[in-house]
XYZ file of C-alpha atoms in Angstrom:
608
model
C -37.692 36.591 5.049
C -34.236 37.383 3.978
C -31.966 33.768 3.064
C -29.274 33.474 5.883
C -25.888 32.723 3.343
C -22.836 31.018 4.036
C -19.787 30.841 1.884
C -18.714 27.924 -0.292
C -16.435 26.892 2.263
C -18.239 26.579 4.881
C -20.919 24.649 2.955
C -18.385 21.871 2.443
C -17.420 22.088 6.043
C -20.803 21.559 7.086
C -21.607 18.766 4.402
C -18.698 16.913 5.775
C -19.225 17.011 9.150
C -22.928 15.922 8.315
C -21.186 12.820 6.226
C -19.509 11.607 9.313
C -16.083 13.060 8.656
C -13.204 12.188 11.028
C -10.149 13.563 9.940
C -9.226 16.347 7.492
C -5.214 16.138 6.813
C -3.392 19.426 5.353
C -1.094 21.927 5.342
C -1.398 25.744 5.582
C -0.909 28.111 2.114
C -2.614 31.177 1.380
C -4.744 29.358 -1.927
C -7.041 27.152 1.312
C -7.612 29.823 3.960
C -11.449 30.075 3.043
C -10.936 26.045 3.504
C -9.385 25.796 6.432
C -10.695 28.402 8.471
C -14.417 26.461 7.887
C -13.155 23.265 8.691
C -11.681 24.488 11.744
C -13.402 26.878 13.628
C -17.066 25.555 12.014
C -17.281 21.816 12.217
C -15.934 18.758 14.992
C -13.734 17.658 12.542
C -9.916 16.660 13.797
C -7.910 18.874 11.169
C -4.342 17.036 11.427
C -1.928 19.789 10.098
C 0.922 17.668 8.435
C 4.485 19.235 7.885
C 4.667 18.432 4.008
C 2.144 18.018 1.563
C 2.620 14.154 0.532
C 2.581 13.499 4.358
C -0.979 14.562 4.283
C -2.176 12.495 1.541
C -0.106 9.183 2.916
C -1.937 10.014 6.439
C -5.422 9.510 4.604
C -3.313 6.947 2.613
C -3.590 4.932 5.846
C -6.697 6.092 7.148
C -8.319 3.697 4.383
C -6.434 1.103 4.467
C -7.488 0.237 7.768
C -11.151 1.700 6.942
C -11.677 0.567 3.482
C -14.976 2.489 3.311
C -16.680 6.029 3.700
C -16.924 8.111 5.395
C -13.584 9.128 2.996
C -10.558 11.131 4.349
C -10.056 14.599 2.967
C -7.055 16.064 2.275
C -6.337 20.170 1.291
C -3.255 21.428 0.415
C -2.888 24.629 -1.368
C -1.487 26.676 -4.616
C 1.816 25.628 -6.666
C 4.823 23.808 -5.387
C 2.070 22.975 -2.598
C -0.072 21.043 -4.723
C 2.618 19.449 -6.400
C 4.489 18.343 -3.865
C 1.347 16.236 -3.093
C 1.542 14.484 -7.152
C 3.490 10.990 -5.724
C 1.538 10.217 -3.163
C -1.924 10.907 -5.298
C -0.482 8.744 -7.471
C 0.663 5.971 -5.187
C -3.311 6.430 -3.904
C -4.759 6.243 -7.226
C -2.498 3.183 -8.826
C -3.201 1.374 -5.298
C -6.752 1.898 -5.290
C -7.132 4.434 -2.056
C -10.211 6.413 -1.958
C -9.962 9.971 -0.750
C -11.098 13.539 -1.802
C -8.610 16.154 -1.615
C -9.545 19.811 -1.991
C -6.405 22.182 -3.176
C -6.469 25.570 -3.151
C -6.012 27.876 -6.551
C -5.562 31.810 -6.790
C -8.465 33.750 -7.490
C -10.325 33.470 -11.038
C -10.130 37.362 -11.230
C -6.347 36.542 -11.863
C -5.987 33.640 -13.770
C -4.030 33.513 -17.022
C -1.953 36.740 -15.383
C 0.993 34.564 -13.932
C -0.188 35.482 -10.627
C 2.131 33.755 -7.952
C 2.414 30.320 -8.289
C -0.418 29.680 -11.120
C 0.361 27.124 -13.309
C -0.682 29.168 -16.300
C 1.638 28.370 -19.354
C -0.003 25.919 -21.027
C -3.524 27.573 -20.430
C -4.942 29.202 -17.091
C -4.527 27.596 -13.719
C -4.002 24.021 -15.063
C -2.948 22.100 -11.999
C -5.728 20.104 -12.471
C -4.812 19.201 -15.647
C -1.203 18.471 -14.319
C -2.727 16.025 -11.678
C -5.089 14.116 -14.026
C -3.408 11.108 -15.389
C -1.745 10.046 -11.288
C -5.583 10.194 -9.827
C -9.193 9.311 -10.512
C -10.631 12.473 -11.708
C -9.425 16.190 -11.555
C -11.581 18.733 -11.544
C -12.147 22.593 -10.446
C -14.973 24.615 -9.830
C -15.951 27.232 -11.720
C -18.998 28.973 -10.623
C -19.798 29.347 -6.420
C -23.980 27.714 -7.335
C -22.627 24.463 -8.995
C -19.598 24.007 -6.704
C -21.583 21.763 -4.140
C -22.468 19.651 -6.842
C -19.711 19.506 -8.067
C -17.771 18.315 -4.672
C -20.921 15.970 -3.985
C -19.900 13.826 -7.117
C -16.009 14.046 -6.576
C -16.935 12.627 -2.989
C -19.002 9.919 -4.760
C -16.648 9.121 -7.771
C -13.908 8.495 -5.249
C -15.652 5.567 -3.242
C -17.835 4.302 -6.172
C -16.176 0.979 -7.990
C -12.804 0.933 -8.172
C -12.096 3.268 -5.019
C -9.647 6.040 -5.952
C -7.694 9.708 -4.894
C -9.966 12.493 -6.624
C -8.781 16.199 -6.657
C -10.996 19.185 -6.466
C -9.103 22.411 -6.975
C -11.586 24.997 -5.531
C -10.321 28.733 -6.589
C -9.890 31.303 -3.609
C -12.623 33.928 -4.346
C -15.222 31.024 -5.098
C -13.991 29.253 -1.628
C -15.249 32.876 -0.220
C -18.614 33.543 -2.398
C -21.892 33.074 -0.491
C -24.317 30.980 -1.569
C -28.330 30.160 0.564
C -27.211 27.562 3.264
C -30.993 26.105 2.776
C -29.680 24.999 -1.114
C -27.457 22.419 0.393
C -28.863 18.805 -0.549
C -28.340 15.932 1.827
C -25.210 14.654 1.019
C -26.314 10.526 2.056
C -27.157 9.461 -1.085
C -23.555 10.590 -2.552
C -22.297 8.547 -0.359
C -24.359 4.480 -0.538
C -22.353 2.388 -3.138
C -23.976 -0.403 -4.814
C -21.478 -2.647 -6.404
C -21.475 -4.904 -9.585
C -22.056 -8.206 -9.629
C -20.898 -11.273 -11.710
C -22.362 -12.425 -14.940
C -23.982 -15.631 -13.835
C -22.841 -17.205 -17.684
C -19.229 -16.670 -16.804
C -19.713 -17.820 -12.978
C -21.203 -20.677 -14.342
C -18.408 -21.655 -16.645
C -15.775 -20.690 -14.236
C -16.808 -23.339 -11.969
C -16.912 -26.166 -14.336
C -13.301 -25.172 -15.507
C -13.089 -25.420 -11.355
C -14.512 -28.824 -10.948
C -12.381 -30.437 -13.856
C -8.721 -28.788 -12.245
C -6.364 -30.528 -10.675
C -4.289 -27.800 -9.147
C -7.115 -24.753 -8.725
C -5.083 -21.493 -7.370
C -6.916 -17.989 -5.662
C -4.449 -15.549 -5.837
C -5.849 -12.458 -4.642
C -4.470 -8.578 -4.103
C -6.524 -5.930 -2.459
C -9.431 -5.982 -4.000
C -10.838 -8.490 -1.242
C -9.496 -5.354 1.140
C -11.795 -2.707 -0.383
C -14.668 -4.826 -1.031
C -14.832 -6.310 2.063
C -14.546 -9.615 1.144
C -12.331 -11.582 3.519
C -15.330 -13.997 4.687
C -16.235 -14.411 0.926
C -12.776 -15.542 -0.061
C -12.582 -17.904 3.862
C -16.029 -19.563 2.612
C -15.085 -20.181 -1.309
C -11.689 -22.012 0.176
C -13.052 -23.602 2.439
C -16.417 -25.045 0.196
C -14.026 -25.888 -2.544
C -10.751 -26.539 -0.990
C -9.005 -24.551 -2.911
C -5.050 -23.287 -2.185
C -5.329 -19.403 -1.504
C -2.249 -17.180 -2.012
C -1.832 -13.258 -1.201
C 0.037 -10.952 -3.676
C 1.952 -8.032 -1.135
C -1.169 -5.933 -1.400
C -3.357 -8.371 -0.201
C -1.753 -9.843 2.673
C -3.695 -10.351 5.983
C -6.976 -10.985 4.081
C -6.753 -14.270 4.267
C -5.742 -16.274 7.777
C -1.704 -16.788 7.098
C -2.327 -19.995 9.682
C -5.032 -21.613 7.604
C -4.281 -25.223 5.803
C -4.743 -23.510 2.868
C -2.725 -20.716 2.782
C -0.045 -20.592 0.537
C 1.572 -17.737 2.149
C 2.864 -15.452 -0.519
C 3.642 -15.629 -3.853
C 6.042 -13.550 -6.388
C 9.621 -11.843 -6.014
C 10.125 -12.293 -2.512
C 7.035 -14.684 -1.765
C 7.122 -18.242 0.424
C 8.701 -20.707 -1.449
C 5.312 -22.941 -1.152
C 3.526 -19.884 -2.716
C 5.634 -19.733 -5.742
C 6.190 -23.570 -5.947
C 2.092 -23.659 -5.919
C 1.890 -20.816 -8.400
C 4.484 -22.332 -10.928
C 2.445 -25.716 -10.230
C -1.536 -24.697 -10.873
C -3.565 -25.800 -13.607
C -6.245 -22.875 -12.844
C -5.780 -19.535 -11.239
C -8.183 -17.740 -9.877
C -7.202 -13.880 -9.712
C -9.334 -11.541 -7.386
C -8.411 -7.803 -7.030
C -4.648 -8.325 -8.803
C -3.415 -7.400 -11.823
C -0.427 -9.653 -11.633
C 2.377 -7.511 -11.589
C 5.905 -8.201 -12.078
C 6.968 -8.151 -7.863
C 3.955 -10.736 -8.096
C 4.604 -13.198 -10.573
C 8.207 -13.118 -10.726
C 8.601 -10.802 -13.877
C 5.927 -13.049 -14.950
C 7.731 -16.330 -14.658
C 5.677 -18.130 -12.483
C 2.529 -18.967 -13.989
C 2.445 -20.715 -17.036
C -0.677 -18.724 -18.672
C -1.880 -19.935 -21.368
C 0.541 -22.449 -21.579
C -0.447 -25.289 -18.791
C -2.866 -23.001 -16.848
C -5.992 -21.727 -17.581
C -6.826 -17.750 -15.819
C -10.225 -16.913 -13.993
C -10.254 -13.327 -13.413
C -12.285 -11.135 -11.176
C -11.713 -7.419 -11.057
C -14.209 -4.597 -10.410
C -12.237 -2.426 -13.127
C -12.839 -4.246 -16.081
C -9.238 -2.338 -17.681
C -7.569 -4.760 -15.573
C -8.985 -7.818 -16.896
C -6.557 -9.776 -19.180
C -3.901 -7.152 -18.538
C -0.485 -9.707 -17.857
C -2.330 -12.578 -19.016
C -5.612 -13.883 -20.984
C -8.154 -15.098 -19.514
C -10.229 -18.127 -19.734
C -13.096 -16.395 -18.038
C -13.190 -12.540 -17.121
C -15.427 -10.931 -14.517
C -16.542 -7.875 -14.381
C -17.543 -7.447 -10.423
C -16.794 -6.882 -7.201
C -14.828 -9.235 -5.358
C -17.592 -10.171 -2.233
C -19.795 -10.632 -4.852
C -18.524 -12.738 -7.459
C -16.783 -15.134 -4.810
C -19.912 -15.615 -3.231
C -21.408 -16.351 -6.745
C -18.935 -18.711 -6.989
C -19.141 -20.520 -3.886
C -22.986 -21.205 -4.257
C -22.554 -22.503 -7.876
C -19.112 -24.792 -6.581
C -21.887 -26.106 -3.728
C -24.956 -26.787 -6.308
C -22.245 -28.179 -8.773
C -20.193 -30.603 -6.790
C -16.896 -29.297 -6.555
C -14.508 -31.025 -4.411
C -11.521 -30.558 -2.878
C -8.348 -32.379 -4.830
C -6.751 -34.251 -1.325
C -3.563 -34.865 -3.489
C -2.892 -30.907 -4.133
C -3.963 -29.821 -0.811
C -1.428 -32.414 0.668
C 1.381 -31.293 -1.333
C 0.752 -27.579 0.052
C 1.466 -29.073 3.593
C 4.300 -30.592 2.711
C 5.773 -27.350 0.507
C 4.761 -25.491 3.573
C 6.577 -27.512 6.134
C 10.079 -27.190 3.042
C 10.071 -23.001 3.896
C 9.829 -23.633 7.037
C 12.318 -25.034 7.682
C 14.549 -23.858 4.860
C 14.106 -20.134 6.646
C 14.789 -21.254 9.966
C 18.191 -20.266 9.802
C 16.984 -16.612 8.718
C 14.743 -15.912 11.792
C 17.221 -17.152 14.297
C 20.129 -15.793 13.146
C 22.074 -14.414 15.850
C 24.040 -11.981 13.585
C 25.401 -8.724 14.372
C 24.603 -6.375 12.396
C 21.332 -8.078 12.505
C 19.736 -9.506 9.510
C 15.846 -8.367 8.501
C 14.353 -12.019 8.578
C 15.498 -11.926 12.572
C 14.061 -8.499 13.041
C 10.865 -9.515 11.213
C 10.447 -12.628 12.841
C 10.657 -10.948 16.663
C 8.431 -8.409 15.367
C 5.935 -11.206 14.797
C 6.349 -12.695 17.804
C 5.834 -9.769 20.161
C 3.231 -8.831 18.473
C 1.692 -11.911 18.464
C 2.030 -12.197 22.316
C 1.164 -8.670 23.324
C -0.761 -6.917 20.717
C -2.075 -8.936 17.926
C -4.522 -6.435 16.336
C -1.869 -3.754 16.028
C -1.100 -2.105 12.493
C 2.147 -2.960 10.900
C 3.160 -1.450 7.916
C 6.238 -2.481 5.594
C 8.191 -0.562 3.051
C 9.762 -1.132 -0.475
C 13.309 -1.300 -0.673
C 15.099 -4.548 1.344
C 11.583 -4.823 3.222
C 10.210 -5.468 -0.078
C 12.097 -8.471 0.279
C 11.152 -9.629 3.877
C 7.618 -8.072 4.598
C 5.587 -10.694 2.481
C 7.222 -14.170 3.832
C 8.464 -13.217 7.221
C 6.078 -10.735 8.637
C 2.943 -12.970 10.092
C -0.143 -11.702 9.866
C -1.773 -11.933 13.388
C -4.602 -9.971 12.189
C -5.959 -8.107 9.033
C -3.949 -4.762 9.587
C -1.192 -5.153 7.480
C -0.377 -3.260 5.017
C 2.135 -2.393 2.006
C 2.518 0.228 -0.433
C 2.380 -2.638 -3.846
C 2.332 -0.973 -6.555
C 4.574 3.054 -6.644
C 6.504 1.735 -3.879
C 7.557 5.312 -2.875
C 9.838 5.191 -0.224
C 9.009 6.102 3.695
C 5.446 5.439 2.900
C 5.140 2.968 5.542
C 5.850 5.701 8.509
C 3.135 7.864 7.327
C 0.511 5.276 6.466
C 1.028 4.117 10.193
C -0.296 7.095 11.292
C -2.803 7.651 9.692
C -3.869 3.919 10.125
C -3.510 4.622 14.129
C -5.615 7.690 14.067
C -8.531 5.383 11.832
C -8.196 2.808 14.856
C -8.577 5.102 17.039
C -5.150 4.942 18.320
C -4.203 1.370 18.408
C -0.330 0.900 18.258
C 1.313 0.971 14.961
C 4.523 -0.489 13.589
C 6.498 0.950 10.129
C 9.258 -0.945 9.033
C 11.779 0.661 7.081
C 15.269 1.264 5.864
C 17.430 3.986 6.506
C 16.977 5.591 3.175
C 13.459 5.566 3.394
C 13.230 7.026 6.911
C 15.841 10.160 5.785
C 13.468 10.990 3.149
C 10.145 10.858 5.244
C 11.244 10.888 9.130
C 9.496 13.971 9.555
C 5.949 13.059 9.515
C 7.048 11.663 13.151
C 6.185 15.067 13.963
C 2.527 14.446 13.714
C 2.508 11.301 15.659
C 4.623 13.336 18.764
C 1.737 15.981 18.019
C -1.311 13.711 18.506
C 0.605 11.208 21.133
C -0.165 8.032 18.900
C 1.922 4.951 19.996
C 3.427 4.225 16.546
C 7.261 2.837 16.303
C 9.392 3.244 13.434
C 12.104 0.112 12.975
C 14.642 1.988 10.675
C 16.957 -1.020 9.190
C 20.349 1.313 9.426
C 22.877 -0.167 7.173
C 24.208 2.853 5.241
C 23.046 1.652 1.576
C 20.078 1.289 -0.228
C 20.695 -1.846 -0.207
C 17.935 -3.667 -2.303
C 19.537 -1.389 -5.364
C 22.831 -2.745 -4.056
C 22.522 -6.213 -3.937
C 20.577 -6.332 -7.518
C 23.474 -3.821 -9.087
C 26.328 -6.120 -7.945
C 24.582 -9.029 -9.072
C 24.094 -7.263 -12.576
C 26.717 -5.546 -13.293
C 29.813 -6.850 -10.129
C 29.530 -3.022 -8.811
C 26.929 -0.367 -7.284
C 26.491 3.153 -7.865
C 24.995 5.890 -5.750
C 23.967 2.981 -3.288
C 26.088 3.451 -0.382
C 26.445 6.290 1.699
C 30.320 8.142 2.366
C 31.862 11.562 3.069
C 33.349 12.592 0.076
C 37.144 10.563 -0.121
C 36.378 8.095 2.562
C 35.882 4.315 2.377
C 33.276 3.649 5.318
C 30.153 4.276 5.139
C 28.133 6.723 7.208
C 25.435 8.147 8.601
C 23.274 10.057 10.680
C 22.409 9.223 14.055
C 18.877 8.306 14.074
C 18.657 8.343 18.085
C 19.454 11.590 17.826
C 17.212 12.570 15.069
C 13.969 10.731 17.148
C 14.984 12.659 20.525
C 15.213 16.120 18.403
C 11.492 15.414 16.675
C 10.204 14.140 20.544
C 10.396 10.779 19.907
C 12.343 8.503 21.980
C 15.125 7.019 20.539
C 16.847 3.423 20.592
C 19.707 1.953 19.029
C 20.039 -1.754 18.887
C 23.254 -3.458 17.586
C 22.883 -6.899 19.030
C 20.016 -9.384 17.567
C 19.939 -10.390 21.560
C 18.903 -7.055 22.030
C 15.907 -6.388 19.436
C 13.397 -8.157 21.201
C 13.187 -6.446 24.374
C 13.704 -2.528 23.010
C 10.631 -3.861 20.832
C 8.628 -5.334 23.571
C 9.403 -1.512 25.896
C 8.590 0.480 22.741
C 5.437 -1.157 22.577
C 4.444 -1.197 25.943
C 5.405 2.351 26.561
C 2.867 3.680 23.858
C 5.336 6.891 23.044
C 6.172 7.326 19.500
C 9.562 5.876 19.500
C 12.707 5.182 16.677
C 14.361 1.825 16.739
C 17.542 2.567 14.858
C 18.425 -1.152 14.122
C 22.124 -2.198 13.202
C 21.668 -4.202 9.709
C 23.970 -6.238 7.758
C 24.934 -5.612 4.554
C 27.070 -7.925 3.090
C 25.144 -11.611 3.562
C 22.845 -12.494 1.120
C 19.491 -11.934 1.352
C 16.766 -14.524 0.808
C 14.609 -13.885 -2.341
C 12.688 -16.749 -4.025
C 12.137 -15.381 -7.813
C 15.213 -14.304 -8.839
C 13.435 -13.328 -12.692
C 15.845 -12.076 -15.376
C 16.407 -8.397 -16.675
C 16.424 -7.943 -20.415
C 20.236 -6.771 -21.370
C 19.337 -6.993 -24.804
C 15.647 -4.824 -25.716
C 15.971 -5.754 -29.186
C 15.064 -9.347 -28.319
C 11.150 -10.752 -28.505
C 10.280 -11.449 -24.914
C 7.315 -13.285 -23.872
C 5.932 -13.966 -20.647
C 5.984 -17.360 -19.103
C 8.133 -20.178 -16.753
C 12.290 -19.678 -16.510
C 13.845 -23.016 -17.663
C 17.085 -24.086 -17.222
C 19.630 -22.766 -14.811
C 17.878 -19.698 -14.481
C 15.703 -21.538 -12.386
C 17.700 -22.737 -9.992
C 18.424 -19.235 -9.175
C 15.624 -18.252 -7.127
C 15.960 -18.899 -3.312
C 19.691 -18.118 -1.952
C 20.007 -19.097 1.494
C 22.471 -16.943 3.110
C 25.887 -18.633 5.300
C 26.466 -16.781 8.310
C 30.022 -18.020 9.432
C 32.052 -14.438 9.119
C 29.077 -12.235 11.307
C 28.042 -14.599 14.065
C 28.375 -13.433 17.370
């Protein structure tokens, strides 16, 4: 009896509808036709066509986030200036630890090394995948139609196995259309079951004796407790031990915000009880962070090796020791290595230290009340701690499990300390902060959800560069709402330049030979894209446009009035290096550099 064949293409198709596959996000080019035309005519699949490249990957971007487990989102994008345009967001994917497969389209291999249109063939032939491979997990392209199931089998499992990670498949045209026996397709389950490593029980064992002898123990986690599911892990090792738990930006929401021993945030533009406990601990225990600069102040905060010892826990062991050396590194996932830890702090004694835990209160109760003036301000333009904290409340009331989603630039700022976390969907774009990620990752987080309402907050540069992928959510009538913080300047760069150097450049936004600053009209921007549009110049105001957005489940632009010229709270102000011949060393600011972190702003000249 004759084999019945079936192209390449629709082998994949099939294997990922059999995987459980929910959403493949692309864009048309003639290099994915085979692809496309498989994925949407053969399978169940929702194919969301995006209207640029990078939008597609942010969608799946999302998708995890709220996931943070198979089965993965797939991408396909095809050919030259196609599959580059897609290079930031991989990246932002791959240095942020978001698992996805995506399959781009190539020309044919009868042509390679020709300079066919759009090859990347100068340094050797159609070499995109060697372009991609240092901004994602692996890169790879098939080469031969009977080993390119293979092949895409252990792409799909090297993205979701350890630390989770973007990989790229380029998949050449004439192989996407070569037949292959549809009964040689393996069952694709097994690529996808993860077992993840464990602690060594040596080093959990000596990590909790350097736990039972500190005075001032210290979790500060990032989002590795996200991907390895470990948010009850990390509740019950608090909880048995009493230990202070802080969030970097990428792991916020993990941990309840409203739990005694929440710290908040901690780094750049983290609660002041966060950084005052971080600049305080004797022991810090690091879970899924690599202590970056936006987290430990430029790495002022924490006084490694200096009074403070370092636990770390990462699942790639290339992170271990990376800002700081460690007392006692572990290799492992987070779930597992906390739970570890909490059965040896049980059998071992460990106690909670009542005089630390009480001076977390009281920090706690300090930022409150420092930052009262910031959420109620009354200012118009408005200022982002008002916005934020209105946000919270209304979504608090009305919708607690919806996804919110901040951006870099002056969210950077605001996002960590004044957005509360009334459930786990939160997220932020830590590490590439690429700008207008926060609109797309919505989406995509919505469609995961299965269209709960999502909120991006972001500024006005931001939104120019990526208001587009609005598009999509008028296209697949998700209730998502953009806030765009409309003050004509990118103002983060602005407020850092003056400080620097007592002037900006290419901040602020004017027509050539005029003094104001301008620009577009995002109301009329949302209404052009389908969205409804709302402009809000009054802080009075905020609230209820908010609370009608949200109720109204329409994708919908909030074009908020923001002011430009008050300063803005940040509680790390750390110092740039003016002088790169000089030996710098990590470690605590002294002196009056110290007393420059939190600036709380006067409001006399904008109050309404």
């Amino acid at each position: 009896m004759e084999k019945k064949m079936i192209t390449v293409s629709q082998a994949i198709a099939k294997l990922l509808e059999q995987m459980g596959t929910e959403f493949v996000y692309g864009l048309n080019g003639h290099g994915n036709w085979g692809l496309l035309d498989a994925l949407v005519y053969d399978t169940k699949i929702s194919c969301i066509g995006a209207r640029m490249e990078d939008q597609a990957v942010e969608l799946a971007d999302g998708y995890w986030r709220y996931k943070r487990g198979g089965p993965l989102p797939i991408v396909t994008t095809s050919v030259g200036p196609g599959n580059a345009n897609i290079m930031p967001a991989v990246a932002t994917a791959f240095y942020e630890s978001i698992a996805m497969l995506v399959l781009v389209g190539v020309g044919a291999t009868h042509w390679f090394d020709r300079g066919g249109i759009e090859e990347a063939y100068r340094q050797g032939p159609e070499d995109f995948s060697g372009a991609i491979r240092p901004m994602c997990k692996r890169s790879v392209m098939a080469t031969r139609p009977d080993t390119c199931i293979d092949m895409f089998l252990r792409a799909y499992k090297t993205a979701l196995t350890g630390r989770p990670g973007p990989v790229v498949m380029a998949i050449p045209f004439d192989i996407q259309h070569a037949l292959i026996p549809e009964d040689s397709l393996p069952d694709p389950r097994p690529y996808m079951r993860v077992r993840r490593p464990g602690p060594d029980p040596e080093g959990v064992t000596v990590a909790v004796e350097l736990l039972k002898s500190a005075e001032r123990p210290l979790v500060v986690f990032g989002s590795g407790i996200a991907n390895s599911g470990a948010h009850q892990a990390l509740l019950d090792f608090a909880e048995a031990t009493g230990t202070p738990v802080v969030a970097t930006s990428a792991g916020k929401a993990a941990f309840p915000e409203t739990h005694r021993l929440s710290a908040g945030t901690v780094g750049r533009a983290g609660t002041l009880h966060g950084n005052h406990l971080a600049r305080r601990s004797d022991l810090i225990i690091g879970v899924g962070t690599h202590f970056t600069d936006i987290d430990s102040g430029g790495w002022t905060l924490f006084d490694i090796p200096g009074n403070a010892k370092l636990i770390h826990i990462d699942i790639d062991e290339n992170e271990l020791g990376r800002a700081y050396p460690t007392e006692v590194a572990l290799n492992s996932d987070a779930r597992l290595a906390l739970e570890a830890l909490t059965k040896e702090a049980k059998a071992s004694g460990v106690a909670e230290k009542a005089a630390w835990t009480a001076e977390l209160g009281r920090e706690r109760i300090a930022f409150n009340e420092a930052v009262k003036p910031l959420r109620t301000s009354n200012i118009s333009p408005l200022h982002y701690a008002r916005v934020c904290e209105d946000v919270s409340q209304v979504v608090e009331e009305r919708c607690p499990d919806a996804i919110l989603t901040f951006d870099t630039g002056h969210m950077l700022s605001f996002g960590p300390g004044f957005l509360r976390a009334s459930s786990r969907n939160i997220y932020h774009s830590s590490f590439m902060h690429r700008m207008g990620w926060s609109a797309s990752a919505a989406i995509g987080a919505s469609m995961a959800s299965g269209g709960k309402p999502a909120i991006a907050l972001l500024g006005d540069g931001a939104f120019i560069m990526r208001a587009t992928v609005m598009l999509t959510a008028v296209e697949q009538k998700l209730p998502v709402i953009a806030i765009v913080f409309d003050n004509k300047s990118l103002q983060i760069e602005r407020e850092a330049m003056l400080k620097i150097y007592g002037r900006e450049s290419l901040c602020d936004y004017r027509k050539k030979d005029e003094e104001e600053l301008w620009g577009p009209d995002f109301v009329k921007m949302a209404e052009g894209m389908g969205c409804v549009g709302v402009r809000v110049d009054k802080a009075e105001d905020f609230k209820q446009a908010f609370e009608t957005a949200l109720a109204s489940g329409q994708p919908t632009v909030i074009s908020v009035a923001t002011e430009i010229e008050t300063p803005q709270y940040r509680s790390a102000w750390y110092p740039y290096p003016k002088n790169w011949n000089e030996t710098w060393t990590p470690g605590p600011v002294t002196g009056p550099e110290a007393a420059k972190g939190f600036v709380m702003p006067t409001f006399e000249k904008n109050e309404s």
